[in-house]
JSON list of C-alpha atoms in Angstrom, two decimals:
[
{"chain": "A", "resi": 757, "resn": "UNK", "atom": "CA", "xyz": [41.53, -98.00, -144.05]},
{"chain": "A", "resi": 758, "resn": "UNK", "atom": "CA", "xyz": [38.93, -95.83, -145.40]},
{"chain": "A", "resi": 759, "resn": "UNK", "atom": "CA", "xyz": [40.27, -94.47, -148.10]},
{"chain": "A", "resi": 760, "resn": "UNK", "atom": "CA", "xyz": [37.25, -92.58, -149.02]},
{"chain": "A", "resi": 761, "resn": "UNK", "atom": "CA", "xyz": [36.46, -89.94, -145.60]},
{"chain": "A", "resi": 762, "resn": "UNK", "atom": "CA", "xyz": [33.43, -88.49, -144.33]},
{"chain": "A", "resi": 763, "resn": "UNK", "atom": "CA", "xyz": [34.57, -86.05, -141.53]},
{"chain": "A", "resi": 764, "resn": "UNK", "atom": "CA", "xyz": [31.21, -84.28, -140.40]},
{"chain": "A", "resi": 765, "resn": "UNK", "atom": "CA", "xyz": [28.25, -86.99, -139.76]},
{"chain": "A", "resi": 766, "resn": "UNK", "atom": "CA", "xyz": [26.02, -83.93, -139.85]},
{"chain": "A", "resi": 767, "resn": "UNK", "atom": "CA", "xyz": [24.76, -81.16, -141.34]},
{"chain": "A", "resi": 768, "resn": "UNK", "atom": "CA", "xyz": [21.51, -78.42, -140.50]},
{"chain": "A", "resi": 769, "resn": "UNK", "atom": "CA", "xyz": [20.68, -76.47, -142.59]},
{"chain": "A", "resi": 770, "resn": "UNK", "atom": "CA", "xyz": [17.89, -73.88, -143.57]},
{"chain": "A", "resi": 771, "resn": "UNK", "atom": "CA", "xyz": [15.59, -73.68, -146.21]},
{"chain": "A", "resi": 772, "resn": "UNK", "atom": "CA", "xyz": [16.12, -71.70, -149.28]},
{"chain": "A", "resi": 773, "resn": "UNK", "atom": "CA", "xyz": [20.44, -72.18, -148.28]},
{"chain": "A", "resi": 774, "resn": "UNK", "atom": "CA", "xyz": [22.81, -73.88, -149.70]},
{"chain": "A", "resi": 775, "resn": "UNK", "atom": "CA", "xyz": [23.85, -76.82, -147.95]},
{"chain": "A", "resi": 776, "resn": "UNK", "atom": "CA", "xyz": [27.57, -78.49, -148.73]},
{"chain": "A", "resi": 777, "resn": "UNK", "atom": "CA", "xyz": [28.96, -81.55, -148.12]},
{"chain": "A", "resi": 778, "resn": "UNK", "atom": "CA", "xyz": [32.43, -82.72, -148.00]},
{"chain": "A", "resi": 779, "resn": "UNK", "atom": "CA", "xyz": [34.54, -85.72, -149.14]},
{"chain": "A", "resi": 780, "resn": "UNK", "atom": "CA", "xyz": [37.38, -86.77, -148.62]},
{"chain": "A", "resi": 781, "resn": "UNK", "atom": "CA", "xyz": [40.02, -89.01, -150.14]},
{"chain": "A", "resi": 782, "resn": "UNK", "atom": "CA", "xyz": [43.14, -90.94, -150.19]},
{"chain": "A", "resi": 783, "resn": "UNK", "atom": "CA", "xyz": [44.12, -93.32, -153.70]},
{"chain": "A", "resi": 784, "resn": "UNK", "atom": "CA", "xyz": [44.50, -91.56, -156.54]},
{"chain": "A", "resi": 785, "resn": "UNK", "atom": "CA", "xyz": [43.90, -94.24, -158.73]},
{"chain": "A", "resi": 786, "resn": "UNK", "atom": "CA", "xyz": [39.62, -93.58, -158.11]},
{"chain": "A", "resi": 787, "resn": "UNK", "atom": "CA", "xyz": [38.32, -92.45, -161.83]},
{"chain": "A", "resi": 788, "resn": "UNK", "atom": "CA", "xyz": [34.74, -91.79, -160.43]},
{"chain": "A", "resi": 789, "resn": "UNK", "atom": "CA", "xyz": [33.02, -90.28, -157.80]},
{"chain": "A", "resi": 790, "resn": "UNK", "atom": "CA", "xyz": [29.81, -90.32, -157.39]},
{"chain": "A", "resi": 791, "resn": "UNK", "atom": "CA", "xyz": [27.31, -89.53, -154.39]},
{"chain": "A", "resi": 792, "resn": "UNK", "atom": "CA", "xyz": [24.56, -91.05, -152.98]},
{"chain": "A", "resi": 793, "resn": "UNK", "atom": "CA", "xyz": [21.52, -90.14, -150.93]},
{"chain": "A", "resi": 794, "resn": "UNK", "atom": "CA", "xyz": [19.40, -92.15, -149.11]},
{"chain": "A", "resi": 795, "resn": "UNK", "atom": "CA", "xyz": [16.29, -92.55, -146.87]},
{"chain": "A", "resi": 796, "resn": "UNK", "atom": "CA", "xyz": [16.23, -94.43, -143.81]},
{"chain": "A", "resi": 797, "resn": "UNK", "atom": "CA", "xyz": [14.14, -98.34, -144.85]},
{"chain": "A", "resi": 798, "resn": "UNK", "atom": "CA", "xyz": [15.29, -97.49, -148.18]},
{"chain": "A", "resi": 799, "resn": "UNK", "atom": "CA", "xyz": [18.16, -98.54, -150.47]},
{"chain": "A", "resi": 800, "resn": "UNK", "atom": "CA", "xyz": [20.45, -95.30, -151.55]},
{"chain": "A", "resi": 801, "resn": "UNK", "atom": "CA", "xyz": [19.44, -93.79, -154.74]},
{"chain": "A", "resi": 802, "resn": "UNK", "atom": "CA", "xyz": [22.06, -92.28, -157.44]},
{"chain": "A", "resi": 803, "resn": "UNK", "atom": "CA", "xyz": [22.79, -88.42, -157.02]},
{"chain": "A", "resi": 804, "resn": "UNK", "atom": "CA", "xyz": [24.98, -86.90, -158.93]},
{"chain": "A", "resi": 805, "resn": "UNK", "atom": "CA", "xyz": [28.79, -87.97, -160.27]},
{"chain": "A", "resi": 806, "resn": "UNK", "atom": "CA", "xyz": [32.37, -87.07, -161.52]},
{"chain": "A", "resi": 807, "resn": "UNK", "atom": "CA", "xyz": [34.88, -88.01, -163.85]},
{"chain": "A", "resi": 808, "resn": "UNK", "atom": "CA", "xyz": [38.76, -87.69, -161.91]},
{"chain": "A", "resi": 809, "resn": "UNK", "atom": "CA", "xyz": [39.64, -85.60, -165.52]},
{"chain": "A", "resi": 810, "resn": "UNK", "atom": "CA", "xyz": [36.64, -82.34, -164.50]},
{"chain": "A", "resi": 811, "resn": "UNK", "atom": "CA", "xyz": [36.66, -80.85, -161.53]},
{"chain": "A", "resi": 812, "resn": "UNK", "atom": "CA", "xyz": [32.97, -79.78, -161.89]},
{"chain": "A", "resi": 813, "resn": "UNK", "atom": "CA", "xyz": [29.35, -81.22, -162.56]},
{"chain": "A", "resi": 814, "resn": "UNK", "atom": "CA", "xyz": [26.51, -79.65, -162.10]},
{"chain": "A", "resi": 815, "resn": "UNK", "atom": "CA", "xyz": [22.32, -81.50, -162.04]},
{"chain": "A", "resi": 816, "resn": "UNK", "atom": "CA", "xyz": [20.11, -78.87, -161.90]},
{"chain": "A", "resi": 817, "resn": "UNK", "atom": "CA", "xyz": [19.97, -77.89, -157.53]},
{"chain": "A", "resi": 818, "resn": "UNK", "atom": "CA", "xyz": [23.59, -80.17, -157.24]},
{"chain": "A", "resi": 819, "resn": "UNK", "atom": "CA", "xyz": [26.84, -78.78, -158.42]},
{"chain": "A", "resi": 820, "resn": "UNK", "atom": "CA", "xyz": [29.75, -82.23, -157.17]},
{"chain": "A", "resi": 821, "resn": "UNK", "atom": "CA", "xyz": [33.41, -80.39, -157.37]},
{"chain": "A", "resi": 822, "resn": "UNK", "atom": "CA", "xyz": [36.16, -81.91, -157.17]},
{"chain": "A", "resi": 823, "resn": "UNK", "atom": "CA", "xyz": [40.09, -80.67, -156.01]},
{"chain": "A", "resi": 824, "resn": "UNK", "atom": "CA", "xyz": [42.04, -83.58, -157.16]},
{"chain": "A", "resi": 825, "resn": "UNK", "atom": "CA", "xyz": [45.55, -81.48, -156.01]},
{"chain": "A", "resi": 826, "resn": "UNK", "atom": "CA", "xyz": [43.33, -81.56, -152.34]},
{"chain": "A", "resi": 827, "resn": "UNK", "atom": "CA", "xyz": [41.67, -84.82, -152.99]},
{"chain": "A", "resi": 828, "resn": "UNK", "atom": "CA", "xyz": [38.49, -83.42, -152.34]},
{"chain": "A", "resi": 829, "resn": "UNK", "atom": "CA", "xyz": [35.18, -83.39, -152.96]},
{"chain": "A", "resi": 830, "resn": "UNK", "atom": "CA", "xyz": [31.85, -81.37, -152.14]},
{"chain": "A", "resi": 831, "resn": "UNK", "atom": "CA", "xyz": [28.54, -81.57, -153.13]},
{"chain": "A", "resi": 832, "resn": "UNK", "atom": "CA", "xyz": [26.32, -78.19, -152.67]},
{"chain": "A", "resi": 833, "resn": "UNK", "atom": "CA", "xyz": [23.01, -78.33, -153.27]},
{"chain": "A", "resi": 834, "resn": "UNK", "atom": "CA", "xyz": [21.19, -74.71, -153.78]},
{"chain": "A", "resi": 835, "resn": "UNK", "atom": "CA", "xyz": [18.26, -74.38, -152.23]},
{"chain": "A", "resi": 836, "resn": "UNK", "atom": "CA", "xyz": [18.29, -76.47, -150.59]},
{"chain": "A", "resi": 837, "resn": "UNK", "atom": "CA", "xyz": [14.46, -79.12, -149.61]},
{"chain": "A", "resi": 838, "resn": "UNK", "atom": "CA", "xyz": [12.60, -79.72, -146.22]},
{"chain": "A", "resi": 839, "resn": "UNK", "atom": "CA", "xyz": [12.98, -83.28, -148.81]},
{"chain": "A", "resi": 840, "resn": "UNK", "atom": "CA", "xyz": [16.27, -82.90, -149.15]},
{"chain": "A", "resi": 841, "resn": "UNK", "atom": "CA", "xyz": [16.57, -83.93, -146.11]},
{"chain": "A", "resi": 842, "resn": "UNK", "atom": "CA", "xyz": [18.20, -87.76, -146.12]},
{"chain": "A", "resi": 843, "resn": "UNK", "atom": "CA", "xyz": [21.61, -89.25, -145.52]},
{"chain": "A", "resi": 844, "resn": "UNK", "atom": "CA", "xyz": [24.42, -88.20, -149.19]},
{"chain": "A", "resi": 845, "resn": "UNK", "atom": "CA", "xyz": [27.32, -90.81, -149.24]},
{"chain": "A", "resi": 846, "resn": "UNK", "atom": "CA", "xyz": [30.56, -90.39, -151.00]},
{"chain": "A", "resi": 847, "resn": "UNK", "atom": "CA", "xyz": [31.23, -93.15, -153.05]},
{"chain": "A", "resi": 848, "resn": "UNK", "atom": "CA", "xyz": [34.72, -93.28, -155.40]},
{"chain": "A", "resi": 849, "resn": "UNK", "atom": "CA", "xyz": [35.31, -96.17, -157.11]},
{"chain": "A", "resi": 850, "resn": "UNK", "atom": "CA", "xyz": [38.48, -97.18, -159.73]},
{"chain": "A", "resi": 851, "resn": "UNK", "atom": "CA", "xyz": [39.52, -101.01, -161.17]},
{"chain": "A", "resi": 852, "resn": "UNK", "atom": "CA", "xyz": [35.57, -100.64, -163.28]},
{"chain": "A", "resi": 853, "resn": "UNK", "atom": "CA", "xyz": [33.56, -100.96, -160.27]},
{"chain": "A", "resi": 854, "resn": "UNK", "atom": "CA", "xyz": [34.76, -101.92, -156.66]},
{"chain": "A", "resi": 855, "resn": "UNK", "atom": "CA", "xyz": [32.60, -98.82, -155.41]},
{"chain": "A", "resi": 856, "resn": "UNK", "atom": "CA", "xyz": [34.99, -97.22, -152.23]},
{"chain": "A", "resi": 857, "resn": "UNK", "atom": "CA", "xyz": [31.39, -95.57, -149.43]},
{"chain": "A", "resi": 858, "resn": "UNK", "atom": "CA", "xyz": [32.54, -92.86, -146.74]},
{"chain": "A", "resi": 859, "resn": "UNK", "atom": "CA", "xyz": [30.35, -92.62, -143.25]},
{"chain": "A", "resi": 860, "resn": "UNK", "atom": "CA", "xyz": [27.19, -90.88, -145.14]},
{"chain": "A", "resi": 861, "resn": "UNK", "atom": "CA", "xyz": [26.47, -87.32, -143.43]},
{"chain": "A", "resi": 862, "resn": "UNK", "atom": "CA", "xyz": [22.80, -86.72, -142.65]},
{"chain": "A", "resi": 863, "resn": "UNK", "atom": "CA", "xyz": [21.92, -83.94, -144.31]},
{"chain": "A", "resi": 864, "resn": "UNK", "atom": "CA", "xyz": [18.69, -81.94, -141.65]},
{"chain": "A", "resi": 865, "resn": "UNK", "atom": "CA", "xyz": [16.83, -78.77, -144.37]},
{"chain": "A", "resi": 866, "resn": "UNK", "atom": "CA", "xyz": [14.93, -76.84, -141.43]},
{"chain": "A", "resi": 867, "resn": "UNK", "atom": "CA", "xyz": [12.35, -74.58, -142.55]},
{"chain": "B", "resi": 1273, "resn": "UNK", "atom": "CA", "xyz": [14.03, -98.49, -165.04]},
{"chain": "B", "resi": 1274, "resn": "UNK", "atom": "CA", "xyz": [16.49, -99.94, -163.08]},
{"chain": "B", "resi": 1275, "resn": "UNK", "atom": "CA", "xyz": [14.27, -102.68, -160.77]},
{"chain": "B", "resi": 1276, "resn": "UNK", "atom": "CA", "xyz": [16.56, -104.40, -157.93]},
{"chain": "B", "resi": 1277, "resn": "UNK", "atom": "CA", "xyz": [14.25, -106.34, -155.58]},
{"chain": "B", "resi": 1278, "resn": "UNK", "atom": "CA", "xyz": [15.35, -107.84, -151.89]},
{"chain": "B", "resi": 1279, "resn": "UNK", "atom": "CA", "xyz": [13.58, -111.50, -150.70]},
{"chain": "B", "resi": 1280, "resn": "UNK", "atom": "CA", "xyz": [12.27, -109.46, -147.21]},
{"chain": "B", "resi": 1281, "resn": "UNK", "atom": "CA", "xyz": [11.82, -105.75, -145.86]},
{"chain": "B", "resi": 1282, "resn": "UNK", "atom": "CA", "xyz": [12.05, -106.93, -142.55]},
{"chain": "B", "resi": 1283, "resn": "UNK", "atom": "CA", "xyz": [13.61, -109.91, -141.09]},
{"chain": "B", "resi": 1284, "resn": "UNK", "atom": "CA", "xyz": [14.04, -112.43, -137.56]},
{"chain": "B", "resi": 1285, "resn": "UNK", "atom": "CA", "xyz": [16.13, -114.84, -137.54]},
{"chain": "B", "resi": 1286, "resn": "UNK", "atom": "CA", "xyz": [17.42, -116.63, -134.34]},
{"chain": "B", "resi": 1287, "resn": "UNK", "atom": "CA", "xyz": [20.99, -116.87, -133.66]},
{"chain": "B", "resi": 1288, "resn": "UNK", "atom": "CA", "xyz": [22.64, -119.95, -134.89]},
{"chain": "B", "resi": 1289, "resn": "UNK", "atom": "CA", "xyz": [20.43, -120.22, -137.84]},
{"chain": "B", "resi": 1290, "resn": "UNK", "atom": "CA", "xyz": [21.15, -120.42, -141.89]},
{"chain": "B", "resi": 1291, "resn": "UNK", "atom": "CA", "xyz": [19.45, -117.03, -143.23]},
{"chain": "B", "resi": 1292, "resn": "UNK", "atom": "CA", "xyz": [19.53, -116.63, -147.32]},
{"chain": "B", "resi": 1293, "resn": "UNK", "atom": "CA", "xyz": [18.92, -113.24, -148.62]},
{"chain": "B", "resi": 1294, "resn": "UNK", "atom": "CA", "xyz": [18.16, -112.80, -152.25]},
{"chain": "B", "resi": 1295, "resn": "UNK", "atom": "CA", "xyz": [18.66, -110.01, -154.98]},
{"chain": "B", "resi": 1296, "resn": "UNK", "atom": "CA", "xyz": [17.04, -109.84, -157.73]},
{"chain": "B", "resi": 1297, "resn": "UNK", "atom": "CA", "xyz": [17.49, -107.26, -160.80]},
{"chain": "B", "resi": 1298, "resn": "UNK", "atom": "CA", "xyz": [15.84, -107.59, -164.95]},
{"chain": "B", "resi": 1299, "resn": "UNK", "atom": "CA", "xyz": [18.21, -105.53, -166.16]},
{"chain": "B", "resi": 1300, "resn": "UNK", "atom": "CA", "xyz": [20.17, -108.35, -167.37]},
{"chain": "B", "resi": 1301, "resn": "UNK", "atom": "CA", "xyz": [23.98, -106.45, -165.13]},
{"chain": "B", "resi": 1302, "resn": "UNK", "atom": "CA", "xyz": [26.68, -108.26, -164.96]},
{"chain": "B", "resi": 1303, "resn": "UNK", "atom": "CA", "xyz": [28.19, -107.30, -161.18]},
{"chain": "B", "resi": 1304, "resn": "UNK", "atom": "CA", "xyz": [26.09, -107.53, -158.66]},
{"chain": "B", "resi": 1305, "resn": "UNK", "atom": "CA", "xyz": [27.23, -106.63, -154.25]},
{"chain": "B", "resi": 1306, "resn": "UNK", "atom": "CA", "xyz": [25.87, -107.33, -150.86]},
{"chain": "B", "resi": 1307, "resn": "UNK", "atom": "CA", "xyz": [26.52, -104.10, -148.43]},
{"chain": "B", "resi": 1308, "resn": "UNK", "atom": "CA", "xyz": [25.77, -103.70, -144.63]},
{"chain": "B", "resi": 1309, "resn": "UNK", "atom": "CA", "xyz": [24.50, -99.97, -143.87]},
{"chain": "B", "resi": 1310, "resn": "UNK", "atom": "CA", "xyz": [25.49, -99.76, -140.32]},
{"chain": "B", "resi": 1311, "resn": "UNK", "atom": "CA", "xyz": [25.55, -96.44, -137.75]},
{"chain": "B", "resi": 1312, "resn": "UNK", "atom": "CA", "xyz": [28.41, -94.91, -137.83]},
{"chain": "B", "resi": 1313, "resn": "UNK", "atom": "CA", "xyz": [30.16, -97.07, -140.41]},
{"chain": "B", "resi": 1314, "resn": "UNK", "atom": "CA", "xyz": [28.43, -96.33, -143.62]},
{"chain": "B", "resi": 1315, "resn": "UNK", "atom": "CA", "xyz": [27.78, -99.06, -146.17]},
{"chain": "B", "resi": 1316, "resn": "UNK", "atom": "CA", "xyz": [30.89, -101.91, -145.95]},
{"chain": "B", "resi": 1317, "resn": "UNK", "atom": "CA", "xyz": [30.92, -104.51, -149.57]},
{"chain": "B", "resi": 1318, "resn": "UNK", "atom": "CA", "xyz": [30.74, -108.00, -148.03]},
{"chain": "B", "resi": 1319, "resn": "UNK", "atom": "CA", "xyz": [30.84, -110.02, -151.61]},
{"chain": "B", "resi": 1320, "resn": "UNK", "atom": "CA", "xyz": [30.75, -108.85, -154.49]},
{"chain": "B", "resi": 1321, "resn": "UNK", "atom": "CA", "xyz": [30.58, -110.77, -158.26]},
{"chain": "B", "resi": 1322, "resn": "UNK", "atom": "CA", "xyz": [31.54, -110.46, -162.14]},
{"chain": "B", "resi": 1323, "resn": "UNK", "atom": "CA", "xyz": [29.32, -113.03, -163.45]},
{"chain": "B", "resi": 1324, "resn": "UNK", "atom": "CA", "xyz": [27.36, -116.22, -163.07]},
{"chain": "B", "resi": 1325, "resn": "UNK", "atom": "CA", "xyz": [28.65, -118.61, -160.82]},
{"chain": "B", "resi": 1326, "resn": "UNK", "atom": "CA", "xyz": [31.86, -115.89, -160.51]},
{"chain": "B", "resi": 1327, "resn": "UNK", "atom": "CA", "xyz": [32.81, -114.46, -157.05]},
{"chain": "B", "resi": 1328, "resn": "UNK", "atom": "CA", "xyz": [35.14, -112.28, -155.56]},
{"chain": "B", "resi": 1329, "resn": "UNK", "atom": "CA", "xyz": [35.33, -111.07, -151.20]},
{"chain": "B", "resi": 1330, "resn": "UNK", "atom": "CA", "xyz": [35.24, -107.83, -150.70]},
{"chain": "B", "resi": 1331, "resn": "UNK", "atom": "CA", "xyz": [36.28, -106.18, -147.02]},
{"chain": "B", "resi": 1332, "resn": "UNK", "atom": "CA", "xyz": [34.10, -107.72, -144.84]},
{"chain": "B", "resi": 1333, "resn": "UNK", "atom": "CA", "xyz": [32.76, -111.45, -145.83]},
{"chain": "B", "resi": 1334, "resn": "UNK", "atom": "CA", "xyz": [33.77, -113.54, -142.58]},
{"chain": "B", "resi": 1335, "resn": "UNK", "atom": "CA", "xyz": [30.42, -115.07, -142.06]},
{"chain": "B", "resi": 1336, "resn": "UNK", "atom": "CA", "xyz": [28.92, -114.92, -145.00]},
{"chain": "B", "resi": 1337, "resn": "UNK", "atom": "CA", "xyz": [28.91, -117.10, -148.38]},
{"chain": "B", "resi": 1338, "resn": "UNK", "atom": "CA", "xyz": [27.10, -115.96, -152.04]},
{"chain": "B", "resi": 1339, "resn": "UNK", "atom": "CA", "xyz": [25.90, -117.56, -154.19]},
{"chain": "B", "resi": 1340, "resn": "UNK", "atom": "CA", "xyz": [24.86, -116.87, -158.79]},
{"chain": "B", "resi": 1341, "resn": "UNK", "atom": "CA", "xyz": [23.67, -118.99, -160.12]},
{"chain": "B", "resi": 1342, "resn": "UNK", "atom": "CA", "xyz": [21.58, -116.84, -162.13]},
{"chain": "B", "resi": 1343, "resn": "UNK", "atom": "CA", "xyz": [22.53, -113.67, -163.26]},
{"chain": "B", "resi": 1344, "resn": "UNK", "atom": "CA", "xyz": [19.63, -112.07, -162.15]},
{"chain": "B", "resi": 1345, "resn": "UNK", "atom": "CA", "xyz": [20.60, -113.85, -157.98]},
{"chain": "B", "resi": 1346, "resn": "UNK", "atom": "CA", "xyz": [22.69, -112.94, -156.13]},
{"chain": "B", "resi": 1347, "resn": "UNK", "atom": "CA", "xyz": [21.87, -114.86, -152.83]},
{"chain": "B", "resi": 1348, "resn": "UNK", "atom": "CA", "xyz": [24.10, -113.67, -149.51]},
{"chain": "B", "resi": 1349, "resn": "UNK", "atom": "CA", "xyz": [23.94, -116.98, -146.80]},
{"chain": "B", "resi": 1350, "resn": "UNK", "atom": "CA", "xyz": [24.81, -116.37, -143.55]},
{"chain": "B", "resi": 1351, "resn": "UNK", "atom": "CA", "xyz": [25.76, -120.38, -142.88]},
{"chain": "B", "resi": 1352, "resn": "UNK", "atom": "CA", "xyz": [24.48, -119.29, -139.13]},
{"chain": "B", "resi": 1353, "resn": "UNK", "atom": "CA", "xyz": [23.90, -116.28, -137.54]},
{"chain": "B", "resi": 1354, "resn": "UNK", "atom": "CA", "xyz": [24.63, -113.86, -134.78]},
{"chain": "B", "resi": 1355, "resn": "UNK", "atom": "CA", "xyz": [24.04, -111.34, -133.59]},
{"chain": "B", "resi": 1356, "resn": "UNK", "atom": "CA", "xyz": [26.79, -108.86, -135.13]},
{"chain": "B", "resi": 1357, "resn": "UNK", "atom": "CA", "xyz": [25.33, -109.61, -137.99]},
{"chain": "B", "resi": 1358, "resn": "UNK", "atom": "CA", "xyz": [21.95, -107.73, -137.21]},
{"chain": "B", "resi": 1359, "resn": "UNK", "atom": "CA", "xyz": [22.40, -104.78, -139.77]},
{"chain": "B", "resi": 1360, "resn": "UNK", "atom": "CA", "xyz": [20.50, -103.33, -142.58]},
{"chain": "B", "resi": 1361, "resn": "UNK", "atom": "CA", "xyz": [21.76, -105.42, -145.93]},
{"chain": "B", "resi": 1362, "resn": "UNK", "atom": "CA", "xyz": [22.07, -103.82, -149.92]},
{"chain": "B", "resi": 1363, "resn": "UNK", "atom": "CA", "xyz": [21.75, -105.32, -152.50]},
{"chain": "B", "resi": 1364, "resn": "UNK", "atom": "CA", "xyz": [22.93, -103.34, -155.88]},
{"chain": "B", "resi": 1365, "resn": "UNK", "atom": "CA", "xyz": [24.25, -103.99, -159.17]},
{"chain": "B", "resi": 1366, "resn": "UNK", "atom": "CA", "xyz": [25.50, -102.60, -162.11]},
{"chain": "B", "resi": 1367, "resn": "UNK", "atom": "CA", "xyz": [26.41, -102.37, -166.03]},
{"chain": "B", "resi": 1368, "resn": "UNK", "atom": "CA", "xyz": [28.76, -99.84, -166.24]},
{"chain": "B", "resi": 1369, "resn": "UNK", "atom": "CA", "xyz": [30.37, -97.31, -162.53]},
{"chain": "B", "resi": 1370, "resn": "UNK", "atom": "CA", "xyz": [26.83, -96.16, -161.07]},
{"chain": "B", "resi": 1371, "resn": "UNK", "atom": "CA", "xyz": [25.26, -98.96, -159.12]},
{"chain": "B", "resi": 1372, "resn": "UNK", "atom": "CA", "xyz": [21.49, -99.99, -158.69]},
{"chain": "B", "resi": 1373, "resn": "UNK", "atom": "CA", "xyz": [20.25, -100.29, -155.28]},
{"chain": "B", "resi": 1374, "resn": "UNK", "atom": "CA", "xyz": [17.05, -102.75, -153.53]},
{"chain": "B", "resi": 1375, "resn": "UNK", "atom": "CA", "xyz": [15.32, -101.10, -151.06]},
{"chain": "B", "resi": 1376, "resn": "UNK", "atom": "CA", "xyz": [17.37, -102.72, -148.61]},
{"chain": "B", "resi": 1377, "resn": "UNK", "atom": "CA", "xyz": [16.59, -105.70, -145.75]},
{"chain": "B", "resi": 1378, "resn": "UNK", "atom": "CA", "xyz": [16.97, -104.92, -142.07]},
{"chain": "B", "resi": 1379, "resn": "UNK", "atom": "CA", "xyz": [18.29, -107.97, -140.41]},
{"chain": "B", "resi": 1380, "resn": "UNK", "atom": "CA", "xyz": [17.94, -109.27, -136.54]},
{"chain": "B", "resi": 1381, "resn": "UNK", "atom": "CA", "xyz": [19.46, -111.97, -134.89]},
{"chain": "B", "resi": 1382, "resn": "UNK", "atom": "CA", "xyz": [18.72, -112.63, -131.37]}
]
């Protein structure tokens, strides 16, 4: 049973606008959440993470918000750039190292 | 910079062949992982290892085995490749929370 869900398989956004990628989870034991970005024919690269004790973490154009009561997190990219076009995976971890991944959301940023 | 390398970027094998996928990391990480990525299914954990000679099954271990004889190297073995094992295989290593991934091996079984 999938514990981390990304319900939008794809998203298209205009360059310069905000991209919002969403993720839901079911296991309240997760203590960290991570976002990875993946280009075709490459391995995923780490983007940003958030501890379960925080509700926001920001790194440049990327901000992750965590709503524990709703078991929901989101990744905001502002402003979106064409180079951000990739598949984004949400992941959650508990017991130290066992990552659970969502199925991914393919983001397309159009000029 | 952490480096995780995988022995092949692309591999074509025949049904029934034994296949070895090698992964090497250079950061002395204790934990190493093998995933496969399929369209619409995301990344699914096959096996992981938290120490030399130790291994744990992930979500989809059937048809696979692993070997970790040295800390830096984690091998995935397909004992008898089948067409449903055609996939992108990704290796990762970690010391803490963040996992570092290799470039992946695109395996096609015909």
